[in-house]
mmCIF file of C-alpha atoms and ligand atoms in Angstrom:
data_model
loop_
_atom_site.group_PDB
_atom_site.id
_atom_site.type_symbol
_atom_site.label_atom_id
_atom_site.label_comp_id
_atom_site.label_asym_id
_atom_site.label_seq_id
_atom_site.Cartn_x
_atom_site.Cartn_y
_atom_site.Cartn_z
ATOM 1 C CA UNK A 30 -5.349 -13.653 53.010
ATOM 2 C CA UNK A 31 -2.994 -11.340 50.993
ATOM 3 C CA UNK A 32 -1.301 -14.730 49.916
ATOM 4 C CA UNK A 33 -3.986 -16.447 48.844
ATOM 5 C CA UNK A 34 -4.705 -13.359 47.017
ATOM 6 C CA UNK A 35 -1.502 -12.892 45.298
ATOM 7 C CA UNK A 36 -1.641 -16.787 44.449
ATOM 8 C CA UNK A 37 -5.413 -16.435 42.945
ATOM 9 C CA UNK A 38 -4.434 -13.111 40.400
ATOM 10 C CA UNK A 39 -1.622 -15.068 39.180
ATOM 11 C CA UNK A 40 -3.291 -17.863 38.150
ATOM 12 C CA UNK A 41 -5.823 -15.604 36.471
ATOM 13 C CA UNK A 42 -3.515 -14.060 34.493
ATOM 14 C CA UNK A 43 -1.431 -17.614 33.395
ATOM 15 C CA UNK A 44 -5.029 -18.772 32.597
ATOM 16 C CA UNK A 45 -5.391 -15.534 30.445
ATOM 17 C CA UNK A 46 -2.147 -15.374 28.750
ATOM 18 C CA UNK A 47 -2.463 -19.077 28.322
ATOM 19 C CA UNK A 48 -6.048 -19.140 26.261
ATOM 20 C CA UNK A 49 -4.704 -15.740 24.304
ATOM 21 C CA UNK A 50 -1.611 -17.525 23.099
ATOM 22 C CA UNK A 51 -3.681 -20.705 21.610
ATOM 23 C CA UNK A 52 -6.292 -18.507 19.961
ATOM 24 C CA UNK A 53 -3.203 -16.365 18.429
ATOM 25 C CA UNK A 54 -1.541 -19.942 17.093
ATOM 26 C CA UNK A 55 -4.720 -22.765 17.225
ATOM 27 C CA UNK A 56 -5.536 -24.754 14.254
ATOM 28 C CA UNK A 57 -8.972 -23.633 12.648
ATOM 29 C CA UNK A 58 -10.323 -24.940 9.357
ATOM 30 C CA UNK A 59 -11.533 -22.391 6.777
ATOM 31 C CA UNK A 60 -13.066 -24.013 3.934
ATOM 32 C CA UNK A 61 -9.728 -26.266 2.617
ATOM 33 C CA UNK A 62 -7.223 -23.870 4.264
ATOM 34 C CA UNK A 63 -6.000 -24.560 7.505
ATOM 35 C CA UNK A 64 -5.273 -21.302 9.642
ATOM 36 C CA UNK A 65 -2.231 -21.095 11.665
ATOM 37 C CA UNK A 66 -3.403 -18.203 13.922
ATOM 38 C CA UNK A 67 0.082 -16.517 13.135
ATOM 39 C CA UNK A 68 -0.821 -12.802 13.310
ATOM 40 C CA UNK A 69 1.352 -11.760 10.607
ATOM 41 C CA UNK A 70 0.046 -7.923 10.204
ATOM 42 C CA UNK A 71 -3.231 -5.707 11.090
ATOM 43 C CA UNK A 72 -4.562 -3.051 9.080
ATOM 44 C CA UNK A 73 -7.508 -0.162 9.293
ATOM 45 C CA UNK A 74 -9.819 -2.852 7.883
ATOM 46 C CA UNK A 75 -8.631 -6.450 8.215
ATOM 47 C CA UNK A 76 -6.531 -8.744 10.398
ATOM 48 C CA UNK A 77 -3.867 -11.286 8.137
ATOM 49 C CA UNK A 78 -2.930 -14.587 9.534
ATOM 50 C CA UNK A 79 -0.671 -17.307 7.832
ATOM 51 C CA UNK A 80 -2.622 -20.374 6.714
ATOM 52 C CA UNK A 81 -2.107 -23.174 4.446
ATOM 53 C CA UNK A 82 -4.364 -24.045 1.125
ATOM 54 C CA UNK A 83 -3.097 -27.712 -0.020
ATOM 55 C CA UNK A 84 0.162 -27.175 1.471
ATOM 56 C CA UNK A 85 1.300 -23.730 0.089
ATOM 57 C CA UNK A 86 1.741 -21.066 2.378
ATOM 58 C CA UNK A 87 -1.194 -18.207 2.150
ATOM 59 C CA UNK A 88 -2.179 -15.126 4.204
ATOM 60 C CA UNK A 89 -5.907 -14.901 5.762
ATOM 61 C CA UNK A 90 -7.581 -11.487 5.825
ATOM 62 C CA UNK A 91 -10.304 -11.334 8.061
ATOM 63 C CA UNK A 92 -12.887 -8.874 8.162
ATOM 64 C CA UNK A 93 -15.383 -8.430 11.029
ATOM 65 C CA UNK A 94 -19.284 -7.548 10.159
ATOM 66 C CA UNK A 95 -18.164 -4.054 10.575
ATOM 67 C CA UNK A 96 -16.447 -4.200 7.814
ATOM 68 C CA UNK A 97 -18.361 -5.819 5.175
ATOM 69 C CA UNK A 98 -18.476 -3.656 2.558
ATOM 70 C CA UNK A 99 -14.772 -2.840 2.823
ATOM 71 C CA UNK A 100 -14.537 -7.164 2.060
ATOM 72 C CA UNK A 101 -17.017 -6.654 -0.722
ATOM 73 C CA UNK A 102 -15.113 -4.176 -2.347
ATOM 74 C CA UNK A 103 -11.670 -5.814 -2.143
ATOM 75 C CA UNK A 104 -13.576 -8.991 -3.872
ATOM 76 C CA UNK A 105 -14.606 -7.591 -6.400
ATOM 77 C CA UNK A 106 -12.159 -5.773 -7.512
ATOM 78 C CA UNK A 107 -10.040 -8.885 -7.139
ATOM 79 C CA UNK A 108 -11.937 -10.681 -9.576
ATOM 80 C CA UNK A 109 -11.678 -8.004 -12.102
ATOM 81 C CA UNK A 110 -10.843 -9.808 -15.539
ATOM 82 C CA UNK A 111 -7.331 -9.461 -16.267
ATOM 83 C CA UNK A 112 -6.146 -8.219 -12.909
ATOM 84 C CA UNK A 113 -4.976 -11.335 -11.539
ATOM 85 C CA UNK A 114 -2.500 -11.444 -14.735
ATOM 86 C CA UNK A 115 -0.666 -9.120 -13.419
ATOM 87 C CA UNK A 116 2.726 -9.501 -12.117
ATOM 88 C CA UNK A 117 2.394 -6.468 -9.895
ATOM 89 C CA UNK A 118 -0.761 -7.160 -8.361
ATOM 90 C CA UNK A 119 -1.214 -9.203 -5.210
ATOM 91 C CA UNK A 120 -2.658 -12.928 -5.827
ATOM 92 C CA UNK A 121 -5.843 -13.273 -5.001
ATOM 93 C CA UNK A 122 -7.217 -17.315 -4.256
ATOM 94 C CA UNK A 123 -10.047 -17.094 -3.006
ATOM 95 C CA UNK A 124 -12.797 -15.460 -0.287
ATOM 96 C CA UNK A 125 -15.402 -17.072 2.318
ATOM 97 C CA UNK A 126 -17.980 -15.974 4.839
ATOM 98 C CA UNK A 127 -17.960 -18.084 7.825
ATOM 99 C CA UNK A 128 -19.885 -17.898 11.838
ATOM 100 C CA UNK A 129 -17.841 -16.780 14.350
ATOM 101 C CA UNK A 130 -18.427 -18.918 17.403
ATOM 102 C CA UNK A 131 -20.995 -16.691 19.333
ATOM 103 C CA UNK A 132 -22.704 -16.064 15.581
ATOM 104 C CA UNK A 133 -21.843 -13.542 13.927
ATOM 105 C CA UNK A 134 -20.578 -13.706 10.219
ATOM 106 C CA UNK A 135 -16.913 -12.262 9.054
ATOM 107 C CA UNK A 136 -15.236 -12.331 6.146
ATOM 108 C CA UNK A 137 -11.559 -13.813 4.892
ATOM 109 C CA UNK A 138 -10.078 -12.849 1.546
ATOM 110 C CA UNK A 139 -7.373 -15.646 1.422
ATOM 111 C CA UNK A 140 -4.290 -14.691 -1.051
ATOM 112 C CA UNK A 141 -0.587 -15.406 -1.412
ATOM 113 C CA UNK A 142 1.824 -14.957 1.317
ATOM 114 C CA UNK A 143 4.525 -12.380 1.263
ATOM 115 C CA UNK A 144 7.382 -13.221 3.263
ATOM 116 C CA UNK A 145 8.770 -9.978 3.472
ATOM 117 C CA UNK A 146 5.185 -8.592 4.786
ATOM 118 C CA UNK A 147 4.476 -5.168 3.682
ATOM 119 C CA UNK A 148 7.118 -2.592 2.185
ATOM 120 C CA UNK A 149 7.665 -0.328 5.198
ATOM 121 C CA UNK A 150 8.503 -3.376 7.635
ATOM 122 C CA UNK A 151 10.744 -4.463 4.915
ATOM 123 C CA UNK A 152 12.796 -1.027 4.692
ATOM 124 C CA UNK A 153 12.578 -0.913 8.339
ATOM 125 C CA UNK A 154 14.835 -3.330 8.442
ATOM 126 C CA UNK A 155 16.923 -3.383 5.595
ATOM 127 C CA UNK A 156 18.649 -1.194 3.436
ATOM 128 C CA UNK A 157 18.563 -1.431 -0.508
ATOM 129 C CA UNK A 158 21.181 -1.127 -3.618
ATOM 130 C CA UNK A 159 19.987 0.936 -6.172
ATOM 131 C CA UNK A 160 18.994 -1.806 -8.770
ATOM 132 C CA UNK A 161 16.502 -3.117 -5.952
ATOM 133 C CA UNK A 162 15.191 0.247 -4.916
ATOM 134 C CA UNK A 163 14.492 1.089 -8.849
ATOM 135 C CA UNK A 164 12.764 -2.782 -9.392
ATOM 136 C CA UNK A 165 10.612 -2.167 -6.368
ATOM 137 C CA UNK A 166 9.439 1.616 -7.089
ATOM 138 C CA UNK A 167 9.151 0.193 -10.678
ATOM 139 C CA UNK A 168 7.350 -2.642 -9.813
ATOM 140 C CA UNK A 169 4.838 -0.897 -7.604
ATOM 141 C CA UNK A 170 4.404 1.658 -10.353
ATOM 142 C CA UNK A 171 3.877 -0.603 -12.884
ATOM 143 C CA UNK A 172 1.279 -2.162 -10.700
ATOM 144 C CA UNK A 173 -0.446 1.435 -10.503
ATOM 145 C CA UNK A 174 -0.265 2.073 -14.307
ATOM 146 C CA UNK A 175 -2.045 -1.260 -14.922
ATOM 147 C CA UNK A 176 -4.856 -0.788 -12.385
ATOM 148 C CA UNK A 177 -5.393 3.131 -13.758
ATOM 149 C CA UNK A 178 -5.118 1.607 -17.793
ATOM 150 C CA UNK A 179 -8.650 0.550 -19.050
ATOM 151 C CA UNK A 180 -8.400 -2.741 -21.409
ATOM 152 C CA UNK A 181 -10.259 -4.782 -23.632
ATOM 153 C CA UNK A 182 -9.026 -8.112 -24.587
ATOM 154 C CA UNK A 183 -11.322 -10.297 -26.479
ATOM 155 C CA UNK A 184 -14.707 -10.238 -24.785
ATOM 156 C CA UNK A 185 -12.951 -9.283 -21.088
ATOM 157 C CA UNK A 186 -13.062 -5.575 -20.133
ATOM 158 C CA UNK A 187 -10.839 -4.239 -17.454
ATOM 159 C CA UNK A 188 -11.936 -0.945 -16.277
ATOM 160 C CA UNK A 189 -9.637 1.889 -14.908
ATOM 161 C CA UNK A 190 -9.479 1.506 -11.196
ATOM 162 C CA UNK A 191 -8.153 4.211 -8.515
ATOM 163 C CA UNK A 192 -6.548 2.791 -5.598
ATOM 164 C CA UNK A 193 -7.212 5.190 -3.197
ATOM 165 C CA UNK A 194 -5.235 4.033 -0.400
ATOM 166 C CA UNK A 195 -1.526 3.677 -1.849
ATOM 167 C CA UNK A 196 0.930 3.733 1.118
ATOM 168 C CA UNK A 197 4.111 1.591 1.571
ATOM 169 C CA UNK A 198 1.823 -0.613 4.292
ATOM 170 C CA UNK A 199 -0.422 -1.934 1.089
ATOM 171 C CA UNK A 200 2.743 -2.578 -0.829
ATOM 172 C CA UNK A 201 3.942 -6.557 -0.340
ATOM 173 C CA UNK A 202 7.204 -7.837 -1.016
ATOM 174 C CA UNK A 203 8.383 -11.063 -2.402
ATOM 175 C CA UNK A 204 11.036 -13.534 -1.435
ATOM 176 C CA UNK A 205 13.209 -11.769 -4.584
ATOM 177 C CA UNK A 206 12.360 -8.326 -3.119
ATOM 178 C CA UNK A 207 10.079 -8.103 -6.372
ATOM 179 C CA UNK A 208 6.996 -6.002 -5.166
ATOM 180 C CA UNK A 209 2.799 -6.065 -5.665
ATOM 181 C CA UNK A 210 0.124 -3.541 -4.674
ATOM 182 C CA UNK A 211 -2.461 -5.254 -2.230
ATOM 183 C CA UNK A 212 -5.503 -4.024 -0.373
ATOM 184 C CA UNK A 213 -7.912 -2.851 -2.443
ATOM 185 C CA UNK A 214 -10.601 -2.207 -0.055
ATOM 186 C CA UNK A 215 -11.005 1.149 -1.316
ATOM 187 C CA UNK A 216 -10.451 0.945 -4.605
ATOM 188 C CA UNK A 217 -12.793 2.489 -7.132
ATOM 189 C CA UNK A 218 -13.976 1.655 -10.613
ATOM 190 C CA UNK A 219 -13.445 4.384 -13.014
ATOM 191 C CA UNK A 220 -15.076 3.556 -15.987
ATOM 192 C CA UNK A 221 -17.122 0.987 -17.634
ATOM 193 C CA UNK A 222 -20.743 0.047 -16.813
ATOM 194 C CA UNK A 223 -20.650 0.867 -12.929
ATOM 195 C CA UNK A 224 -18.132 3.375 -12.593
ATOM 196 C CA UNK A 225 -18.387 4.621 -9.030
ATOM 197 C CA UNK A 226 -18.249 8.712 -9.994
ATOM 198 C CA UNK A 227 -19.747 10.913 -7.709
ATOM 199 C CA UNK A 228 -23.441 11.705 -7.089
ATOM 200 C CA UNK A 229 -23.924 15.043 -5.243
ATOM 201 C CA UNK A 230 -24.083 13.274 -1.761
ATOM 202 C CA UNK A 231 -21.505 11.132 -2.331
ATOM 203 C CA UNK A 232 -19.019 13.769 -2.598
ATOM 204 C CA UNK A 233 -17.203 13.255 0.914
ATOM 205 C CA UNK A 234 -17.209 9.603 0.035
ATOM 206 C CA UNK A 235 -15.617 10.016 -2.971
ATOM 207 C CA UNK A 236 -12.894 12.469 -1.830
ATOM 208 C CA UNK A 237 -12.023 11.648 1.791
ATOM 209 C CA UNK A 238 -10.459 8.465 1.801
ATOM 210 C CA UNK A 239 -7.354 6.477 2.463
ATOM 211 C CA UNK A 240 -4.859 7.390 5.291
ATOM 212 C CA UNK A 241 -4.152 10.562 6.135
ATOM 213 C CA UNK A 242 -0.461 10.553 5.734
ATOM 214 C CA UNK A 243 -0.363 9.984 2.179
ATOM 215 C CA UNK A 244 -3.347 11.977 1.277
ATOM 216 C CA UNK A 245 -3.184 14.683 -1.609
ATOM 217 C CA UNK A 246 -3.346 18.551 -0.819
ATOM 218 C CA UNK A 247 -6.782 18.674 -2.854
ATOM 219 C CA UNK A 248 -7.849 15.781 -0.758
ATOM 220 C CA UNK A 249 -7.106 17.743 2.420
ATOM 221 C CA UNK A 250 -8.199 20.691 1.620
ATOM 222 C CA UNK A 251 -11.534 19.494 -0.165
ATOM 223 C CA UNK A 252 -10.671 20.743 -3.454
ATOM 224 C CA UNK A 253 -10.648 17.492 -5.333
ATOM 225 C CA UNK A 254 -11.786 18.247 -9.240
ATOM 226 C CA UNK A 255 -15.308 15.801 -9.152
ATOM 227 C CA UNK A 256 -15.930 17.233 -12.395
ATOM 228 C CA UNK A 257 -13.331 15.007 -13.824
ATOM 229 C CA UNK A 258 -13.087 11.840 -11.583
ATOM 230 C CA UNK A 259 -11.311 9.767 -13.156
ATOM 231 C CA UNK A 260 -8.683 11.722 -14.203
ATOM 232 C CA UNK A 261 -8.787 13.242 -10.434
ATOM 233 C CA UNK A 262 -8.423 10.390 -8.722
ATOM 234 C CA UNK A 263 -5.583 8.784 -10.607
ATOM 235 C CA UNK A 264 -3.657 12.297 -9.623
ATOM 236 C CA UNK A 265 -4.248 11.429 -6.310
ATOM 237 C CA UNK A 266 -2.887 8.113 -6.541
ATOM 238 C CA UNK A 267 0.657 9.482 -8.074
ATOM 239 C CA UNK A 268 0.739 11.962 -5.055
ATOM 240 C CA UNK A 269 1.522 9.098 -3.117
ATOM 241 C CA UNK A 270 3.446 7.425 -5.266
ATOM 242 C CA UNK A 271 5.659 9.834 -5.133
ATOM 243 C CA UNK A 272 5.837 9.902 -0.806
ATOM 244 C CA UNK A 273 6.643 6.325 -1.198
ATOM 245 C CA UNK A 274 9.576 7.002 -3.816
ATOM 246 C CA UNK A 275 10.737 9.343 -1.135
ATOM 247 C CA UNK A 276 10.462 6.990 1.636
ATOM 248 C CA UNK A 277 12.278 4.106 -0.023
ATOM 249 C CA UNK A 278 15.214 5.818 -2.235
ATOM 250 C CA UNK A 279 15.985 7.191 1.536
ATOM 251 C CA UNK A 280 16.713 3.804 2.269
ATOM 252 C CA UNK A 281 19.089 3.246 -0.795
ATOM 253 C CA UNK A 282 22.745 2.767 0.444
ATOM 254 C CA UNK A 283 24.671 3.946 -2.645
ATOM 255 C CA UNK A 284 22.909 7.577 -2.292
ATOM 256 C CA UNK A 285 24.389 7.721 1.032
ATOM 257 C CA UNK A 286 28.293 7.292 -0.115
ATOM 258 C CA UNK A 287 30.688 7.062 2.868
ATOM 259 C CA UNK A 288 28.029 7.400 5.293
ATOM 260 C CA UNK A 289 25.255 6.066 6.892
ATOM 261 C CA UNK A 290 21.864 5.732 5.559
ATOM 262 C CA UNK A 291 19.104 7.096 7.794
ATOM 263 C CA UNK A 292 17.198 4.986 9.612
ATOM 264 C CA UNK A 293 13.800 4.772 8.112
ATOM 265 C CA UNK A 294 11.013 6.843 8.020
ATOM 266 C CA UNK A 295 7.397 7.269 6.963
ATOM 267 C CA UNK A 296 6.453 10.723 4.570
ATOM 268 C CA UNK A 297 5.740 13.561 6.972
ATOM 269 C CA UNK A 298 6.564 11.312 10.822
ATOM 270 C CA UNK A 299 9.680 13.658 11.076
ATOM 271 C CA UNK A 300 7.601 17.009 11.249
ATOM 272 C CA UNK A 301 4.308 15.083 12.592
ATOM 273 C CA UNK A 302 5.367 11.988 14.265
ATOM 274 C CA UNK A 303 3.355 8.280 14.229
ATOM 275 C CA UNK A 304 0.131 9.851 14.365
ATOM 276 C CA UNK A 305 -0.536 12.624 12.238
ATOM 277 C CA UNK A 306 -4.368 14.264 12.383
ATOM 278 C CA UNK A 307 -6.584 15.374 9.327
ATOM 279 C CA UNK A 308 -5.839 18.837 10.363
ATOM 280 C CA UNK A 309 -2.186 18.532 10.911
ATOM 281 C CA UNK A 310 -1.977 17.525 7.492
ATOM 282 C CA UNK A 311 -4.382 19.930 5.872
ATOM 283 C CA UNK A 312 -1.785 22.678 7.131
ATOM 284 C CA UNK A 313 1.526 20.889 6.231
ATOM 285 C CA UNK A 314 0.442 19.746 2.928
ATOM 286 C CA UNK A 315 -2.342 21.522 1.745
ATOM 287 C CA UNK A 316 -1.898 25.087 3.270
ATOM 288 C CA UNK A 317 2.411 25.273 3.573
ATOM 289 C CA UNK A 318 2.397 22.684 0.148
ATOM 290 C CA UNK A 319 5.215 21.488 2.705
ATOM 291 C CA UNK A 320 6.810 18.214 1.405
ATOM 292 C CA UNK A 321 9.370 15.706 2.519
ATOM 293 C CA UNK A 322 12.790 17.132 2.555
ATOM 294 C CA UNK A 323 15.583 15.678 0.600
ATOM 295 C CA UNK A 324 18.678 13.911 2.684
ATOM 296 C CA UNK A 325 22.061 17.011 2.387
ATOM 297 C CA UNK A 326 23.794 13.886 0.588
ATOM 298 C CA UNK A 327 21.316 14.772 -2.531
ATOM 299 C CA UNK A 328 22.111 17.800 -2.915
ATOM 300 C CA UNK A 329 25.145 17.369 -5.179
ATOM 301 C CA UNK A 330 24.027 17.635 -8.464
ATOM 302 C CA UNK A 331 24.188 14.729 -10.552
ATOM 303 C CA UNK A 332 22.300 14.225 -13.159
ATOM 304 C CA UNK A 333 20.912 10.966 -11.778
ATOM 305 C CA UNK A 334 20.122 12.848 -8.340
ATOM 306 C CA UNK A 335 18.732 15.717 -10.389
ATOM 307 C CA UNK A 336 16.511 12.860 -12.125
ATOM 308 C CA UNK A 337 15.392 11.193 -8.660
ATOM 309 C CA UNK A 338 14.211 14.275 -7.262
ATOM 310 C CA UNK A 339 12.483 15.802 -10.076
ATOM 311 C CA UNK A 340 10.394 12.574 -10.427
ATOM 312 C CA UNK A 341 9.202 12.830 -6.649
ATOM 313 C CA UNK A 342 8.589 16.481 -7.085
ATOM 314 C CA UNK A 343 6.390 15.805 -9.819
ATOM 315 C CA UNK A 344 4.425 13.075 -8.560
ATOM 316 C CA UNK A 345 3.522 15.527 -5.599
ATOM 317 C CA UNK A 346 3.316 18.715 -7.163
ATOM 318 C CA UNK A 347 0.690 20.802 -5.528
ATOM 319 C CA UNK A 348 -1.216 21.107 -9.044
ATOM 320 C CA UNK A 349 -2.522 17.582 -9.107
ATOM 321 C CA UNK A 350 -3.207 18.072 -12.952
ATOM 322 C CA UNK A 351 0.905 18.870 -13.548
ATOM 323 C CA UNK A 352 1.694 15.313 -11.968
ATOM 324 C CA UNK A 353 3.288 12.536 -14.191
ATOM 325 C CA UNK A 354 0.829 9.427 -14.799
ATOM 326 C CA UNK A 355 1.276 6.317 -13.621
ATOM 327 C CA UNK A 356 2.473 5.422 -17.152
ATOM 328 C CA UNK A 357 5.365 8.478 -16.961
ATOM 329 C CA UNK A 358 6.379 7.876 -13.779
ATOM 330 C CA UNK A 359 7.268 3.959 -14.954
ATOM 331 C CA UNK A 360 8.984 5.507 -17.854
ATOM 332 C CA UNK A 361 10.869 7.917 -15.263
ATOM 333 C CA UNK A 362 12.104 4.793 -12.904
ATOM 334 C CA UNK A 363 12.564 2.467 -15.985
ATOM 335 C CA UNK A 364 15.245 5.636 -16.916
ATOM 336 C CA UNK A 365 16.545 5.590 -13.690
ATOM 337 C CA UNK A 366 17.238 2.199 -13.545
ATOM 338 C CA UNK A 367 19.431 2.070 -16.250
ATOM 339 C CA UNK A 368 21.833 5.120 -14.632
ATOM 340 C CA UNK A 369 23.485 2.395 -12.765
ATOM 341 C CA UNK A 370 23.076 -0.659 -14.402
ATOM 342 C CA UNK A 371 22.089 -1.775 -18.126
ATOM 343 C CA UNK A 372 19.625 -4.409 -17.245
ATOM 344 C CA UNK A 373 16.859 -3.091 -19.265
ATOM 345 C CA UNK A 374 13.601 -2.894 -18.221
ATOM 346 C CA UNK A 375 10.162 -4.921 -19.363
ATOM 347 C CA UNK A 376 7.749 -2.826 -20.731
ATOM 348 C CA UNK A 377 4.453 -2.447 -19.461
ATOM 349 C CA UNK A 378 2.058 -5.660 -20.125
HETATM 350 P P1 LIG B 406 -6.188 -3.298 5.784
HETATM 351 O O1 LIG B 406 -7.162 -3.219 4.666
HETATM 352 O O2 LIG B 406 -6.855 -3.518 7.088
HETATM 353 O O3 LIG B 406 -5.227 -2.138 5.794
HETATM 354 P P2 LIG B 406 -4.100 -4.924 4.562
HETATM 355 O O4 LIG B 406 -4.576 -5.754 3.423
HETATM 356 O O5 LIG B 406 -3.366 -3.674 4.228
HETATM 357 O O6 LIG B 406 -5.320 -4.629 5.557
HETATM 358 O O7 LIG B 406 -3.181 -5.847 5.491
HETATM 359 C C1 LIG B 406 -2.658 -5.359 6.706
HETATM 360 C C2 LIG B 406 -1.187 -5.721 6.829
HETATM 361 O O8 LIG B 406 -1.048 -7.142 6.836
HETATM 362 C C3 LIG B 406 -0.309 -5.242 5.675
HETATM 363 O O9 LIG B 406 0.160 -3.934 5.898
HETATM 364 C C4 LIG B 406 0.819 -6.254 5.681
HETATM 365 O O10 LIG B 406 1.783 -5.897 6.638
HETATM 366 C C5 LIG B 406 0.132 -7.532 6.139
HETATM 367 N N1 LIG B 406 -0.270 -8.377 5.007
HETATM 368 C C6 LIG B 406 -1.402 -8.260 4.290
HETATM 369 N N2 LIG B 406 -1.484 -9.190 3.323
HETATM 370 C C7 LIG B 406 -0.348 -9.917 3.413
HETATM 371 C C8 LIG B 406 0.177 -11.036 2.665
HETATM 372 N N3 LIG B 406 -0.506 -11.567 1.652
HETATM 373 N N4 LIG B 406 1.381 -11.528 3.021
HETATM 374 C C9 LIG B 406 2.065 -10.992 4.054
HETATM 375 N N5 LIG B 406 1.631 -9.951 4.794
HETATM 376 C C10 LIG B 406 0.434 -9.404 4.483
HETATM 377 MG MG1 LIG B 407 -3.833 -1.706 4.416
HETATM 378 MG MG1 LIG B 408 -7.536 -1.618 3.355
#
C-alpha cells in the first residue's frame, strides 16, 4: 500500500510540474503578438513575458483585474504626445484587454524588449567603467528631466509628469547598456487640463506611493508640501535619483583602484536587508536623515570624487526643496562624464 502510495504522489507531482512548465513556455496569441510564456521579470503590479509582434522581439505586461487602474494609468501616460520621442523613455507598442480562460478580463501593455532586463539585475551581474556608469545615470536622468519638463510643440502639449516610483527595478537596459525609465503605473500628471493635484481626501493617495526603499523622508514621515505639488513631487523623484546614483557608481570598477568592487547592493539592504518596512524606513530616513554610506575608497579627495558625492548628497538632501532638478542633476553627470573622457554629451531634447 505504501508503494502504491509513493508511486501515485509522484505522478501527481510530474503531472504538476509538467502542466506548470507548458503554461510558463506555451504559445498563446494576443492580438498579432505571439506570447512565448518566458517569464522574464515580475513586479508589484504586472507580470512581463517575451513575445513576438511581426517577428521582433517584445515584452508582455500583464495585469490582472486587480490591477486595472494601475494598466490604465501606465496607458495613458504612454500615449502622452511627445513621450514616445524620447530616447530615454521605454517604447511603448501597444495595449489589449483580453478573457482569461475561466472569464475574467486582464490587461497587457506590450512594449520593446530589453535584453539586459531591469538595471539592478544588470549591475548584479556586471560591473561598469566609468563612461558606462555616467551614460546610464545620464541617460536615466535625462529620461526624468523630460518627463518633469512641460512642452508645447505645435498643437501637442506634453504635461509635466512625476514618476513616483523611480527605483533601479523600473530602469531597462539596452543591448548598448544605453538605459530608459519604464513603468509608469504610478505616474502622475502635473499640469495641464487634468493635473492629478490633491483634493483634501486624496492626500494619502497623493503622498504614499512607490516602494518603500526609495521613498523620500517627507514621504515617510507625511510631510510632503501638497501646497505645491508639482514642484513637491518632482523633489521626490530626485531623492531617488540620487539612491540609484549611489547604487550604480558602487558598481563602477575604476572607483575601486587595485581592489575589488563590492558586490552589489540595493539603497538601505545593508542596514535593513531585502525587506525593509514603512516604519523601518520612516526611522532610518526620515527620523536619523540616515543615508547610504560612501565605499572608504571615496574618501580620497579628488575633485571628481568630491563631484560624485556632492551630486548624490544633493539629490537626497533632507530639505527636498535644496535638491538639484532633474535638469541640474543631467548637467551634474553630463560634467562628470567628461572627468574621464571628452566624449561630450547631447543636450537635452
Ligand atoms: P510593475 O509595475 O509590476 O513593477 P514593471 O513594469 O516594473 O512591473 O516590470 C517588472 C519587471 O519586469 C522589471 O523590473 C523588469 O525586470 C522586467 N521588465 C519589464 N519590462 C521589461 C521589458 N520591456 N524588457 C525586459 N524586461 C522587462
Ligand atoms: Mg516596477
Ligand atoms: Mg509599476
Amino acid at each position: 500500500l505504501i508503494a502504491l502510495l509513493t508511486v501515485a504522489i509522484a505522478a501527481v507531482v510530474i503531472i504538476a510540474l509538467f502542466l506548470g512548465h507548458r503554461m510558463m513556455r506555451g504559445l498563446a496569441d494576443v492580438g498579432s503578438v505571439s506570447v512565448c510564456w518566458q517569464l522574464i521579470g515580475r513586479g508589484r503590479y504586472g507580470t512581463v513575458f517575451r513575445g513576438c509582434l511581426h517577428e521582433r522581439c517584445v515584452a508582455v505586461k500583464l495585469f490582472s483585474s486587480a490591477n486595472r487602474q494601475n494598466y490604465v494609468n501606465e496607458r495613458s501616460i504612454y500615449s502622452l504626445p511627445l513621450l514616445q520621442q524620447h530616447d530615454n523613455i521605454a517604447h511603448f507598442l501597444s495595449a489589449d484587454e483580453r478573457k482569461t480562460a475561466d472569464g475574467r478580463p486582464e490587461f497587457l501593455i506590450v512594449m520593446d524588449f530589453y535584453p539586459h532586463g531591469c538595471l539592478s539585475r544588470y549591475l548584479s551581474v556586471h560591473t561598469v567603467d566609468w563612461s558606462t556608469c555616467c551614460r546610464m545615470n545620464h541617460g536615466v536622468t535625462r529620461g526624468l528631466a523630460f518627463l518633469h519638463t512641460e512642452l508645447n510643440r505645435g498643437d501637442q502639449y506634453k504635461p509635466a509628469v512625476a514618476h513616483r516610483d523611480v527605483t533601479s527595478r523600473n530602469i531597462l537596459v539596452r543591448a548598448d547598456l544605453s538605459c530608459v525609465l519604464a513603468d509608469f503605473g504610478l505616474s502622475m500628471r502635473l499640469t495641464g487640463s487634468r493635473p492629478c493635484c490633491p483634493v483634501d481626501n486624496d492626500t494619502m493617495a497623493i503622498s504614499e506611493v512607490g516602494t518603500v526603499r526609495y521613498m523620500a523622508p517627507e514621504v515617510l514621515g507625511g510631510a510632503l508640501n501638497l501646497r505645491d505639488c508639482e514642484a513637491a513631487l518632482k523633489q521626490v523623484d530626485v531623492y531617488a535619483l540620487g539612491l540609484l546614483y549611489w547604487e550604480t557608481f558602487r558598481r563602477c570598477s575604476e572607483l575601486f583602484p587595485g581592489e575589488a568592487v563590492p558586490e552589489y547592493q540595493l539603497a538601505f539592504q545593508a542596514e535593513l536587508g531585502n525587506h525593509p518596512s514603512f516604519e523601518e524606513m520612516q526611522i532610518l530616513v526620515a527620523r536619523e536623515k540616515f543615508r547610504p554610506r560612501f565605499p572608504e575608497a571615496w574618501k580620497e579627495n579628488s575633485l571628481v570624487l568630491r563631484s560624485l558625492k556632492e551630486t548624490m548628497e544633493d539629490c537626497w538632501d533632507q530639505d527636498a526643496e535644496a535638491r538639484l532638478t532633474a535638469q541640474c542633476a543631467e548637467e551634474r553627470l553630463c560634467e562628470l562624464a567628461l572627468w574621464w573622457s571628452n566624449k561630450s554629451c547631447r543636450p537635452t531634447a
